[in-house]
XYZ file of C-alpha atoms in Angstrom:
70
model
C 0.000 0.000 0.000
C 1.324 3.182 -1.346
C 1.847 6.527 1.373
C -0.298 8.177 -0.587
C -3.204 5.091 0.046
C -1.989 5.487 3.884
C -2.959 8.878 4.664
C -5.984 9.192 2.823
C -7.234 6.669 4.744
C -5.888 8.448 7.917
C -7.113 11.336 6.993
C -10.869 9.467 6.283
C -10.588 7.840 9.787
C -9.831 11.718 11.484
C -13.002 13.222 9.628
C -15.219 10.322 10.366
C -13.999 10.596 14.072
C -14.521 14.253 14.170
C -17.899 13.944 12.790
C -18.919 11.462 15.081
C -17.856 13.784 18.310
C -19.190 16.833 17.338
C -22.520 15.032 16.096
C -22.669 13.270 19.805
C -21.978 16.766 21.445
C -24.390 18.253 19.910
C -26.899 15.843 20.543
C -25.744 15.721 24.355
C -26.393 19.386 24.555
C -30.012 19.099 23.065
C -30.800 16.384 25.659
C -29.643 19.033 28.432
C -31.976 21.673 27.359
C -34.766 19.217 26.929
C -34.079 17.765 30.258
C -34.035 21.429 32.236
C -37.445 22.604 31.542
C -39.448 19.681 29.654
C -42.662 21.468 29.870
C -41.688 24.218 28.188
C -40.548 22.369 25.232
C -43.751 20.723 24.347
C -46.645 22.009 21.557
C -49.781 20.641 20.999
C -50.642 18.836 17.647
C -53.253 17.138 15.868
C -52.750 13.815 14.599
C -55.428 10.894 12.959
C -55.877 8.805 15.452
C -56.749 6.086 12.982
C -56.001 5.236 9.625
C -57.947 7.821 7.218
C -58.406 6.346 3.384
C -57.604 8.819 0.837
C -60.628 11.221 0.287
C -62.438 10.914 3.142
C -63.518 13.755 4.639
C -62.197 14.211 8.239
C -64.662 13.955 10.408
C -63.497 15.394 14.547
C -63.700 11.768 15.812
C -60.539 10.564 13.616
C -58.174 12.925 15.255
C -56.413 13.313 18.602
C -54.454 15.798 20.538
C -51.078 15.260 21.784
C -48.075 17.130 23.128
C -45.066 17.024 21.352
C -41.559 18.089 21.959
C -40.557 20.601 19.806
């Protein structure tokens, strides 16, 4: 294998790593604001609460309310 071949791949494994750690701080920072005030982070949506076929009217019986985090 070339030197060339070597550090390409090096330099492959350094950007996957660095991906990897700034994707899992990220997500470890959205967990902590989540996690501080959980109330505050939900909205209330409308969803079917059953399976609707394709032009059906909607009728307010299909659907329910939830809370969602944002």
């Amino acid at each position: 294998m070339g030197i060339r071949s070597v550090l390409v791949a090096m330099l492959g494994i350094a950007v996957a790593g660095g991906s990897a750690y700034g994707a899992r701080e990220y997500l470890d920072q959205s967990r902590a604001v989540a996690a501080t005030d959980p109330a505050a982070a939900l909205v209330t949506v409308v969803v079917a609460g059953r399976d609707i076929p394709f032009g059906q009217p909607i009728q307010p019986q299909m659907l329910q309310v939830l809370s969602w985090p944002r």
